[in-house]
XYZ file of C-alpha atoms in Angstrom:
720
model
C 10.000 46.162 17.015
C 9.243 48.515 14.124
C 11.183 47.867 10.928
C 12.109 51.141 9.230
C 12.420 51.275 5.446
C 14.003 54.365 3.955
C 12.727 55.844 0.734
C 13.715 59.128 -0.849
C 12.862 62.087 1.382
C 13.326 65.842 1.279
C 12.924 65.961 5.052
C 15.994 64.139 6.409
C 16.144 65.635 9.935
C 12.545 64.966 10.928
C 12.692 61.538 9.238
C 15.704 60.515 11.302
C 14.118 61.820 14.518
C 10.943 59.805 13.797
C 12.950 56.652 13.052
C 14.965 57.208 16.228
C 11.749 57.478 18.253
C 10.577 54.040 17.103
C 14.052 52.563 17.601
C 13.905 53.818 21.199
C 10.437 52.257 21.722
C 10.846 48.553 20.860
C 7.403 47.671 22.240
C 5.840 48.936 19.011
C 5.926 46.750 15.914
C 5.019 46.868 12.241
C 6.612 48.807 9.386
C 7.636 52.460 9.220
C 8.032 53.733 5.654
C 9.903 56.988 5.045
C 9.128 58.746 1.753
C 6.674 56.011 0.804
C 4.111 55.197 -0.516
C 3.412 57.430 -3.477
C -0.295 57.792 -4.206
C -1.649 58.273 -7.700
C -4.141 61.159 -7.851
C -5.876 63.085 -10.668
C -3.171 65.735 -10.155
C -0.314 63.223 -10.437
C 1.820 61.430 -7.847
C 1.443 62.448 -4.198
C 4.300 61.284 -1.910
C 3.560 60.494 1.732
C 6.176 61.820 4.207
C 6.033 58.761 6.482
C 3.600 55.936 7.202
C 3.507 53.477 10.091
C 1.526 50.280 9.571
C 0.816 48.682 12.962
C -0.911 45.350 13.733
C -2.732 47.082 16.636
C -3.100 50.770 15.756
C -3.853 50.459 12.035
C -2.231 53.057 9.784
C -0.648 56.219 11.168
C 0.345 58.895 8.659
C 2.990 61.438 9.622
C 3.313 64.846 7.985
C 6.894 65.865 8.738
C 8.062 69.390 9.528
C 11.758 70.191 9.082
C 11.888 73.628 10.711
C 9.951 75.535 13.366
C 7.170 76.881 11.157
C 4.206 74.510 11.118
C 2.531 76.289 8.202
C -0.927 75.084 7.156
C -0.466 71.741 8.891
C -4.237 71.133 9.236
C -4.669 71.263 5.445
C -1.674 68.963 4.982
C -3.177 66.410 7.380
C -6.565 66.510 5.647
C -4.955 66.218 2.226
C -2.754 63.219 3.015
C -5.343 61.168 4.901
C -8.064 61.818 2.290
C -5.794 60.714 -0.537
C -4.688 57.578 1.301
C -8.253 56.654 2.232
C -9.353 57.040 -1.396
C -6.558 54.691 -2.467
C -7.401 52.065 0.150
C -11.133 52.154 -0.662
C -10.304 50.960 -4.180
C -9.319 47.570 -2.744
C -12.209 45.230 -1.958
C -10.038 43.150 0.394
C -9.914 46.118 2.797
C -13.640 46.888 2.743
C -16.626 45.483 4.643
C -19.725 46.856 3.026
C -19.090 50.596 2.831
C -16.628 50.647 5.709
C -12.855 50.585 5.532
C -11.616 47.824 7.847
C -8.308 49.453 8.788
C -8.193 52.442 11.155
C -6.533 55.591 9.791
C -4.804 58.230 11.923
C -2.694 61.246 11.050
C -0.341 63.481 13.004
C 2.145 66.232 12.283
C 5.609 65.363 13.571
C 7.670 68.499 14.235
C 10.779 67.547 16.232
C 11.969 71.161 16.573
C 8.695 72.935 15.856
C 6.320 74.891 18.085
C 4.301 72.062 19.654
C 1.538 73.330 21.967
C -1.416 71.632 23.613
C -3.800 73.698 21.481
C -2.982 71.342 18.592
C -4.327 68.273 20.382
C -7.590 66.679 19.252
C -8.448 66.442 15.565
C -5.107 67.869 14.386
C -2.386 66.479 16.652
C 1.127 67.896 16.465
C 3.834 65.852 18.139
C 7.525 65.781 18.870
C 9.672 63.071 20.447
C 8.434 64.069 23.932
C 4.682 63.662 23.450
C 4.441 61.207 20.523
C 4.431 58.158 22.798
C 1.482 59.425 24.847
C -0.446 60.328 21.690
C 0.090 56.847 20.206
C -0.934 55.208 23.492
C -4.135 57.209 23.321
C -5.073 55.510 20.057
C -7.368 52.515 20.462
C -5.730 49.081 20.368
C -7.609 46.943 17.903
C -6.522 43.720 16.176
C -5.967 44.627 12.542
C -7.856 41.850 10.742
C -6.641 43.015 7.344
C -3.008 43.682 8.264
C -1.515 41.431 5.555
C -3.943 42.684 2.914
C -3.166 46.289 3.877
C 0.550 45.597 3.604
C -0.001 44.149 0.114
C -1.805 47.334 -0.963
C 0.864 49.611 0.530
C 3.577 47.618 -1.254
C 1.579 47.572 -4.523
C 1.894 43.771 -4.545
C -1.871 43.361 -4.761
C -1.628 44.835 -8.254
C 0.513 41.894 -9.393
C -2.153 39.416 -8.374
C -4.894 41.490 -9.993
C -2.897 41.544 -13.225
C -2.932 37.751 -13.485
C -5.615 35.816 -15.250
C -8.129 34.574 -12.685
C -7.663 30.884 -11.941
C -10.924 28.905 -11.980
C -10.803 25.591 -10.085
C -13.527 22.984 -9.631
C -11.659 20.390 -7.546
C -10.204 21.539 -4.244
C -7.338 19.022 -4.367
C -6.311 19.558 -8.000
C -2.899 20.901 -9.003
C -4.639 24.077 -10.156
C -6.156 24.555 -6.693
C -2.787 23.905 -5.032
C -1.087 26.403 -7.332
C -3.744 29.006 -6.524
C -3.133 28.515 -2.794
C 0.623 28.820 -3.354
C 0.247 32.075 -5.268
C -2.073 33.493 -2.603
C 0.410 32.542 0.135
C 3.160 34.650 -1.429
C 1.107 37.754 -0.727
C 3.599 40.354 0.425
C 7.190 41.430 0.171
C 9.216 40.421 3.178
C 11.224 43.000 5.112
C 14.396 42.617 3.035
C 12.513 42.748 -0.265
C 10.665 45.889 0.793
C 13.937 47.461 1.859
C 15.548 46.571 -1.482
C 12.662 48.187 -3.384
C 12.541 51.523 -1.607
C 16.040 52.161 -0.298
C 18.240 53.677 -2.993
C 21.731 54.942 -2.363
C 23.688 57.687 -4.014
C 26.168 55.310 -5.529
C 26.186 51.562 -6.129
C 23.742 49.147 -4.513
C 23.963 45.353 -4.671
C 21.023 42.943 -4.266
C 21.823 39.255 -3.895
C 19.594 36.219 -3.628
C 18.704 32.800 -4.986
C 16.509 32.180 -7.994
C 12.948 32.730 -6.789
C 13.855 35.235 -4.076
C 11.994 38.018 -5.899
C 14.866 39.969 -7.467
C 13.035 40.728 -10.723
C 9.902 41.977 -8.937
C 12.073 44.021 -6.570
C 13.866 45.701 -9.492
C 10.586 46.375 -11.315
C 9.072 47.964 -8.206
C 12.252 49.939 -7.624
C 12.268 51.311 -11.170
C 8.600 52.299 -10.818
C 9.193 53.954 -7.433
C 12.163 55.952 -8.730
C 10.209 56.982 -11.820
C 7.304 58.155 -9.661
C 9.649 60.093 -7.348
C 11.757 61.553 -10.161
C 9.758 61.592 -13.422
C 12.436 63.720 -15.096
C 15.224 61.190 -14.433
C 16.501 58.948 -17.199
C 16.207 55.400 -15.865
C 17.323 52.166 -17.566
C 16.445 48.588 -16.610
C 18.680 46.030 -18.314
C 19.039 42.240 -18.318
C 20.579 39.281 -20.126
C 17.563 37.116 -21.044
C 15.552 38.809 -23.794
C 12.278 37.171 -22.757
C 12.426 39.196 -19.521
C 11.621 42.374 -21.440
C 7.884 41.699 -21.666
C 7.742 40.709 -17.992
C 9.548 43.880 -16.901
C 7.332 46.079 -19.061
C 4.133 44.568 -17.633
C 5.287 44.819 -14.013
C 6.674 48.356 -14.277
C 3.623 49.617 -16.156
C 1.339 48.191 -13.442
C 3.373 49.644 -10.584
C 3.740 53.124 -12.112
C -0.010 53.406 -12.728
C -0.613 52.312 -9.129
C 1.690 55.024 -7.797
C 1.041 57.903 -10.191
C -2.344 57.206 -11.808
C -0.571 57.625 -15.141
C 1.242 55.478 -17.699
C 5.044 55.559 -17.427
C 6.892 58.100 -19.543
C 8.721 55.571 -21.695
C 10.969 58.325 -23.052
C 12.539 58.535 -19.584
C 12.124 54.921 -18.472
C 13.915 52.448 -20.753
C 13.573 48.664 -20.557
C 16.602 47.822 -22.606
C 18.650 44.728 -23.427
C 22.320 44.655 -22.465
C 23.863 44.255 -25.942
C 21.545 45.795 -28.537
C 21.985 46.563 -32.220
C 21.084 49.198 -34.842
C 17.461 49.279 -35.924
C 15.415 51.536 -33.645
C 14.310 51.595 -30.022
C 13.077 47.988 -29.966
C 16.573 46.720 -30.837
C 18.466 49.209 -28.715
C 20.806 48.023 -25.966
C 23.012 49.598 -23.319
C 26.297 48.604 -24.965
C 25.077 49.852 -28.360
C 23.880 53.142 -26.789
C 27.245 53.567 -25.047
C 29.061 53.163 -28.365
C 26.718 55.650 -30.052
C 27.090 58.210 -27.263
C 30.891 58.020 -27.366
C 31.351 57.651 -31.120
C 32.871 54.168 -30.838
C 32.950 51.141 -33.111
C 30.077 48.756 -32.344
C 30.556 44.971 -32.402
C 27.675 42.565 -33.003
C 28.020 38.942 -31.871
C 29.704 37.637 -35.031
C 32.227 40.459 -35.325
C 32.943 40.285 -31.576
C 33.536 36.544 -31.771
C 35.963 37.024 -34.668
C 37.783 39.826 -32.817
C 37.813 38.575 -29.214
C 37.291 34.804 -29.471
C 34.700 32.258 -28.379
C 33.074 32.916 -24.969
C 34.770 36.349 -24.863
C 32.437 38.171 -27.262
C 30.546 40.559 -24.985
C 33.311 40.951 -22.421
C 35.811 41.848 -25.141
C 33.444 44.320 -26.780
C 32.726 46.070 -23.466
C 36.425 46.188 -22.499
C 37.320 47.776 -25.829
C 34.561 50.373 -25.499
C 35.727 51.288 -21.987
C 39.330 51.679 -23.112
C 38.403 53.931 -26.027
C 35.783 56.127 -24.290
C 37.957 59.181 -23.653
C 35.378 61.565 -22.164
C 32.487 60.833 -19.822
C 29.121 61.143 -21.545
C 26.499 59.814 -19.117
C 23.025 59.120 -20.475
C 21.201 57.950 -17.330
C 20.528 59.010 -13.756
C 20.001 55.384 -12.678
C 20.716 51.993 -14.234
C 19.255 48.808 -12.741
C 20.823 45.507 -13.839
C 19.089 42.141 -13.448
C 20.909 38.791 -13.858
C 24.285 40.425 -13.173
C 25.813 36.960 -12.664
C 25.562 36.488 -16.440
C 27.674 39.552 -17.183
C 31.390 40.146 -16.955
C 32.655 42.934 -14.681
C 33.396 44.911 -17.883
C 29.672 45.383 -18.572
C 29.019 46.512 -14.994
C 31.853 49.039 -15.331
C 30.396 50.227 -18.639
C 27.041 50.842 -16.915
C 28.845 52.623 -14.062
C 30.445 55.004 -16.576
C 27.069 55.552 -18.277
C 25.329 57.013 -15.187
C 25.699 60.566 -13.916
C 27.814 62.023 -11.130
C 25.869 60.340 -8.300
C 26.704 56.936 -9.859
C 23.345 55.395 -8.992
C 23.764 51.817 -10.154
C 21.792 48.848 -8.804
C 22.829 45.331 -9.742
C 20.988 42.183 -8.697
C 22.308 38.689 -9.056
C 21.931 35.101 -7.972
C 24.842 33.786 -5.925
C 24.155 30.224 -7.093
C 22.385 30.533 -10.441
C 25.526 30.120 -12.494
C 27.117 27.774 -9.988
C 30.386 29.295 -11.076
C 33.476 28.458 -9.068
C 33.602 32.094 -8.024
C 30.880 34.573 -7.258
C 30.975 37.957 -8.919
C 34.066 39.833 -7.729
C 33.793 42.346 -4.908
C 32.699 45.884 -5.834
C 36.264 47.058 -5.221
C 37.497 44.619 -7.895
C 34.657 45.284 -10.341
C 34.763 49.086 -10.337
C 38.461 49.625 -9.701
C 40.319 52.352 -7.820
C 40.922 56.100 -7.902
C 44.411 57.362 -8.823
C 45.246 57.570 -5.097
C 44.513 53.858 -4.675
C 41.191 54.170 -2.823
C 38.279 52.055 -4.150
C 35.772 53.810 -6.409
C 33.035 51.736 -4.745
C 33.035 50.518 -1.159
C 30.026 49.294 0.815
C 29.531 50.934 4.207
C 28.080 49.233 7.274
C 24.301 49.835 7.677
C 23.479 52.964 9.695
C 20.255 54.465 11.029
C 18.749 56.766 8.468
C 20.942 55.448 5.667
C 19.795 53.020 2.953
C 21.520 49.654 2.797
C 24.047 49.268 -0.003
C 24.228 45.482 0.178
C 20.945 43.570 0.519
C 20.782 39.767 0.656
C 17.357 38.223 -0.039
C 17.538 35.052 2.038
C 14.149 33.497 1.335
C 13.356 31.493 -1.778
C 9.664 31.840 -2.644
C 9.735 29.726 -5.808
C 11.498 26.417 -5.176
C 10.624 24.086 -2.337
C 13.389 22.696 -0.141
C 13.544 19.299 -1.963
C 13.638 20.925 -5.405
C 16.301 23.479 -4.515
C 18.557 21.017 -2.676
C 18.316 18.569 -5.579
C 19.245 21.296 -8.064
C 22.306 22.195 -5.994
C 23.343 18.563 -5.468
C 23.258 17.865 -9.205
C 24.753 21.211 -10.168
C 27.761 20.826 -7.913
C 28.081 17.070 -8.489
C 27.901 16.466 -4.750
C 26.822 12.823 -5.138
C 28.500 12.212 -8.490
C 30.647 9.106 -8.796
C 34.324 10.196 -8.749
C 35.955 9.766 -12.157
C 39.312 8.090 -12.711
C 42.244 10.018 -11.154
C 39.880 12.041 -8.928
C 39.251 11.824 -5.183
C 35.871 13.556 -5.417
C 32.924 13.700 -7.769
C 32.519 17.428 -7.178
C 32.400 19.479 -10.370
C 32.675 22.951 -8.881
C 32.629 24.686 -5.509
C 32.666 28.183 -4.087
C 35.914 29.761 -2.999
C 33.979 31.462 -0.179
C 32.240 28.822 1.915
C 30.124 31.425 3.750
C 28.077 31.951 0.573
C 26.150 28.811 1.525
C 25.046 30.527 4.742
C 24.261 33.808 2.999
C 21.687 32.144 0.769
C 19.850 30.236 3.463
C 21.691 26.985 4.225
C 22.743 26.038 7.747
C 25.375 23.602 8.987
C 23.679 20.575 10.590
C 26.793 18.433 10.852
C 30.564 18.777 10.543
C 32.260 22.044 9.675
C 31.999 24.398 6.723
C 35.772 24.559 6.327
C 38.343 23.502 3.749
C 39.023 19.759 3.965
C 36.206 19.093 6.474
C 33.127 16.914 6.130
C 29.950 18.979 6.279
C 26.165 18.570 6.098
C 24.095 21.515 4.914
C 20.321 21.918 5.064
C 17.799 24.575 4.104
C 16.077 26.317 7.021
C 12.331 26.906 7.357
C 13.014 30.632 7.249
C 14.850 30.421 3.928
C 12.602 27.719 2.389
C 9.080 28.263 3.739
C 7.255 25.025 4.571
C 4.159 25.865 2.541
C 6.197 25.499 -0.665
C 6.431 21.729 -0.118
C 3.537 20.837 2.199
C 0.939 20.867 -0.603
C 2.276 17.655 -2.222
C 4.294 14.587 -1.280
C 8.018 14.533 -2.037
C 7.424 11.824 -4.636
C 5.018 14.154 -6.426
C 7.102 17.320 -6.088
C 10.070 15.796 -7.869
C 10.286 12.826 -10.248
C 13.063 11.451 -12.456
C 11.925 9.283 -15.366
C 14.119 6.994 -17.490
C 13.225 5.958 -21.059
C 14.809 3.566 -23.516
C 14.135 5.782 -26.540
C 13.322 9.445 -27.329
C 9.982 8.245 -28.746
C 8.995 6.766 -25.374
C 9.952 10.050 -23.715
C 7.843 12.021 -26.211
C 4.779 9.809 -25.724
C 5.041 9.905 -21.906
C 5.389 13.686 -21.913
C 2.429 14.159 -24.267
C 0.166 12.050 -22.040
C 1.388 13.871 -18.915
C 0.644 17.328 -20.372
C -2.757 16.156 -21.606
C -3.566 14.993 -18.065
C -2.292 18.277 -16.573
C -4.720 20.277 -18.730
C -7.756 17.984 -18.567
C -7.615 16.599 -15.020
C -5.144 18.670 -12.979
C -6.805 22.023 -13.852
C -3.485 23.537 -14.909
C -3.489 26.261 -17.540
C -1.132 26.128 -20.540
C 1.064 28.875 -19.061
C 1.461 26.789 -15.885
C 3.674 24.438 -17.903
C 7.178 24.828 -19.360
C 9.081 22.157 -21.313
C 12.848 22.802 -21.216
C 15.510 21.172 -23.382
C 18.867 21.968 -21.715
C 20.933 21.924 -24.934
C 20.136 25.160 -26.810
C 21.688 23.878 -30.055
C 19.347 20.893 -30.385
C 16.116 22.335 -29.010
C 14.329 23.130 -32.270
C 15.060 19.653 -33.645
C 14.281 17.517 -30.587
C 11.034 19.215 -29.535
C 9.496 18.864 -33.005
C 8.201 15.287 -32.570
C 6.768 16.108 -29.122
C 4.957 19.185 -30.405
C 3.566 17.108 -33.290
C 2.086 14.592 -30.818
C 0.555 17.444 -28.781
C -0.935 18.974 -31.938
C -2.579 15.632 -32.733
C -4.159 15.862 -29.267
C -5.429 19.376 -30.109
C -2.950 20.993 -27.678
C -1.225 24.130 -28.927
C 2.443 24.778 -28.239
C 5.118 27.288 -29.248
C 8.892 27.512 -29.225
C 9.645 30.622 -27.158
C 11.586 33.252 -29.067
C 11.184 31.376 -32.370
C 7.418 31.180 -32.898
C 7.062 34.343 -30.776
C 8.936 37.614 -30.413
C 12.329 37.186 -28.692
C 10.988 39.523 -25.977
C 7.995 37.275 -25.189
C 8.081 33.916 -23.401
C 4.508 32.825 -22.649
C 1.666 33.018 -25.154
C -0.248 36.241 -24.477
C -3.618 34.430 -24.501
C -2.342 31.664 -22.194
C -3.536 28.993 -24.637
C -0.208 27.491 -25.660
C 2.463 25.350 -23.948
C 5.924 26.987 -23.939
C 8.848 24.885 -25.198
C 12.268 26.429 -24.764
C 15.997 26.004 -24.645
C 17.727 26.799 -21.393
C 18.784 30.381 -22.157
C 15.269 31.664 -22.821
C 13.980 29.758 -19.789
C 16.087 31.870 -17.410
C 14.071 34.458 -15.532
C 10.789 32.615 -16.131
C 8.840 30.198 -13.955
C 5.881 27.823 -14.024
C 4.015 25.470 -11.709
C 4.966 22.344 -13.672
C 8.400 22.096 -15.285
C 9.391 19.247 -17.597
C 13.128 18.905 -18.267
C 13.677 16.653 -21.282
C 16.877 14.946 -22.474
C 18.484 15.439 -19.067
C 21.071 12.789 -19.994
C 22.874 15.558 -21.917
C 23.640 17.149 -18.533
C 25.340 14.178 -16.917
C 28.707 14.575 -18.599
C 30.323 16.607 -21.365
C 33.976 16.911 -22.278
C 35.169 20.514 -22.104
C 32.030 22.032 -20.588
C 30.867 19.755 -17.760
C 30.287 22.656 -15.368
C 28.238 24.441 -18.010
C 25.891 21.526 -18.724
C 25.370 20.919 -14.999
C 24.538 24.606 -14.621
C 21.903 24.183 -17.326
C 20.270 21.369 -15.376
C 20.347 23.450 -12.181
C 18.729 26.397 -13.949
C 16.059 24.236 -15.596
C 15.003 22.578 -12.322
C 14.801 25.918 -10.476
C 12.214 27.308 -12.918
C 9.550 25.362 -11.000
C 7.116 26.877 -8.505
C 5.785 23.466 -7.522
C 6.447 20.273 -9.523
C 9.414 19.055 -11.569
C 9.706 16.113 -13.946
C 13.253 15.332 -15.119
C 13.165 13.037 -18.169
C 16.003 11.374 -20.031
C 17.284 8.498 -22.120
C 20.275 6.158 -21.779
C 23.161 5.565 -19.350
C 23.686 9.225 -18.449
C 20.099 9.474 -17.249
C 20.489 6.378 -15.045
C 23.577 7.903 -13.426
C 21.758 11.196 -12.795
C 18.931 9.234 -11.185
C 21.471 7.552 -8.880
C 22.660 11.005 -7.728
C 19.046 12.059 -7.125
C 18.309 8.879 -5.162
C 21.223 9.671 -2.846
C 20.173 13.240 -2.070
C 16.632 11.992 -1.514
C 17.864 9.340 0.961
C 19.737 12.123 2.778
C 16.391 13.947 3.191
C 17.621 16.647 0.804
C 20.589 17.625 2.912
C 23.910 18.162 1.143
C 26.622 15.915 2.569
C 30.185 16.221 1.252
C 33.789 17.034 2.105
C 34.549 20.687 1.437
C 37.472 20.785 -1.002
C 40.688 22.518 -0.069
C 41.946 25.547 -1.951
C 44.308 23.348 -3.988
C 41.496 20.900 -4.803
C 39.247 23.755 -5.919
C 41.966 24.919 -8.291
C 42.101 21.427 -9.778
C 38.304 21.315 -10.083
C 38.429 24.618 -11.950
C 41.035 23.204 -14.344
C 39.570 19.745 -14.933
C 35.998 20.996 -15.371
C 36.773 24.309 -17.058
C 34.832 25.480 -20.088
C 36.832 25.021 -23.288
C 36.457 26.422 -26.756
C 36.398 23.985 -29.673
C 40.080 24.721 -30.355
C 40.981 23.998 -26.729
C 39.055 20.715 -26.772
C 40.854 19.668 -29.962
C 44.261 20.507 -28.469
C 43.608 18.516 -25.251
C 42.317 15.497 -27.185
C 45.456 15.520 -29.345
C 47.604 15.539 -26.185
C 45.642 12.679 -24.649
C 45.945 10.643 -27.862
C 49.690 11.184 -27.835
C 49.659 12.891 -31.241
C 51.428 16.046 -30.008
C 55.234 16.335 -30.210
C 57.235 17.193 -27.087
C 58.019 20.777 -28.100
C 54.358 21.533 -28.716
C 53.345 19.852 -25.446
C 55.879 21.830 -23.423
C 54.831 25.096 -25.073
C 51.167 24.344 -24.409
C 51.898 23.534 -20.752
C 53.928 26.718 -20.306
C 51.286 28.913 -21.925
C 48.394 27.362 -19.992
C 46.682 26.033 -23.118
C 47.049 22.539 -21.653
C 47.347 21.568 -17.962
C 48.950 18.578 -16.284
C 45.469 17.550 -15.157
C 44.546 17.054 -18.825
C 47.136 14.283 -19.267
C 46.423 10.599 -18.824
C 48.001 8.885 -15.812
C 50.410 6.885 -18.020
C 51.512 10.099 -19.753
C 52.247 11.727 -16.396
C 54.345 8.692 -15.360
C 56.382 8.919 -18.577
C 56.983 12.645 -18.005
C 58.120 11.992 -14.438
C 60.470 9.272 -15.655
C 61.805 11.495 -18.438
C 62.585 14.344 -16.017
C 64.291 12.225 -13.383
C 61.354 10.941 -11.355
C 60.361 14.311 -9.896
C 56.774 15.439 -9.437
C 55.382 16.486 -12.808
């Protein structure tokens, strides 16, 4: 069956009739693109009305006619097929000698036009009645370059060309395996392609795991929209500053591919979420919103003083929204990456900053933050009209209409063992239950179906509150080739050390071997310290040992621009804290000092999230290193998930248990930690304790068991 992907089109009637034809003829297969691709020519971008890529017929271009007048349809056919052929001939993978290996055909599709037999032959004109017979008249031929052609149509081949060529001498080296992995991820899948091209008038949501291609999808989407509408003001925004360089490279490559010109950076902004005064390089969406509306701007320090710890950006955005009296939109489209790292207030601010069509695209990872709740529904995020109807509501998919809610199910970065391990440790699925607790779980989703949405399946029990369940990744959601290149024991290793010095020496020798024997390049390696506050201090001795071995390294965002992660010349190993690591990836990931992620009073969920994020940066191999008791306990959790063949086996907590998990493992500010410790020590008087319990500053779950018994006794033996 043909999969139809809807781009922007000025010919809606004929486009829908063409899509309906293929829907009514399920014997055909391949991809039908409407309003795509856009071809870069010396005269600027040239949009194709419709293109069908078939495994048997090759490429069929359709020039669409909306009315009855065919006009100069012969010239239009010549023009479109000549431009497409010129584009395809630029790609060596599609050529054999001087001959293009994919067959090209073109037809005019005029569903209500004057279609006569005189237009048969070199310039066919078809409608729904004779299109089937015309297609059947085309020669069936196995398209030997189908996948390569798809890569060119999608512009994905340009990503691979933009990478430094990988030279390998040994066919079984890690470098050779990484090259094969990168070549295997050749094309966008159907859902990714749909997410790139289909844009709604209104809000669109793209969901998927880390490694499902969200960043590439958004970059392609921004480039496509810029090529279609060069006069539009388009913003791409994100949380992790080191993504800026990656976005700029990808978008620049894609725009040149589609328009033959550099992007107009005056109309296409790659812009951080927060921003500050100091010119375009420091600009941000929140700062621009304040400037456009004449509002007070808060930097991090002033926001922390005004709104409190962990409420800085949310508070600043809420205040700006409350004080923005008149609408003053600056953009036609805003695309938001890493939306899971933002509060709903920032998404609402972006919504108010786009024009009347409210074109807003936000992409996020359902599991990246491992928060107890996913982002709220669009109805909750964007609010309601005065009459009570939602400002944003997602409609069911319809023929001829772009999808508003796209879920990217496949993970193309992390293998099944790596991803399942990251989830097991992040959720505490095999964690030893602490005192007073019936489960070792640290956090869990309120909506159990999210596990299914992101590619897990139930292989035992039931995915219901209070039920035992076993979850496993499917081959569709975790392709086999991601793990088949290496043994499980090589894909994922946990290493215990008695001292930090032993850890540093082991890591230095491992990196030296990676570069000299494994044929890995420096930018194939990332070293991540999960605690951002200690990173500069703890990586110093390791970097010193590497320097003595003549191996260069850098601390991302400190030795380099905050907008750059990897060394531009690919001659330096990247060391980083967890926040700058987000959004980046490498073949070999070393996580050091993982013991810091086993337990932490007042932010246990947060430190487990850091470990999850660090592990999921890997495209192939992970080494989790640590020192002391916490590391041994983490290794015990890993051993259990490994024995379970990387299935997740646990009892799904009830709604009441999830509430308790949220309380016991909640993030606390320093003041909140101090208050709870005083209560647990018994140094708080009764009045203060009662006030704190009533106000929610302290919870019953924070009290020791003996304290709870005394309270029950004091209040007549009831349930405290």
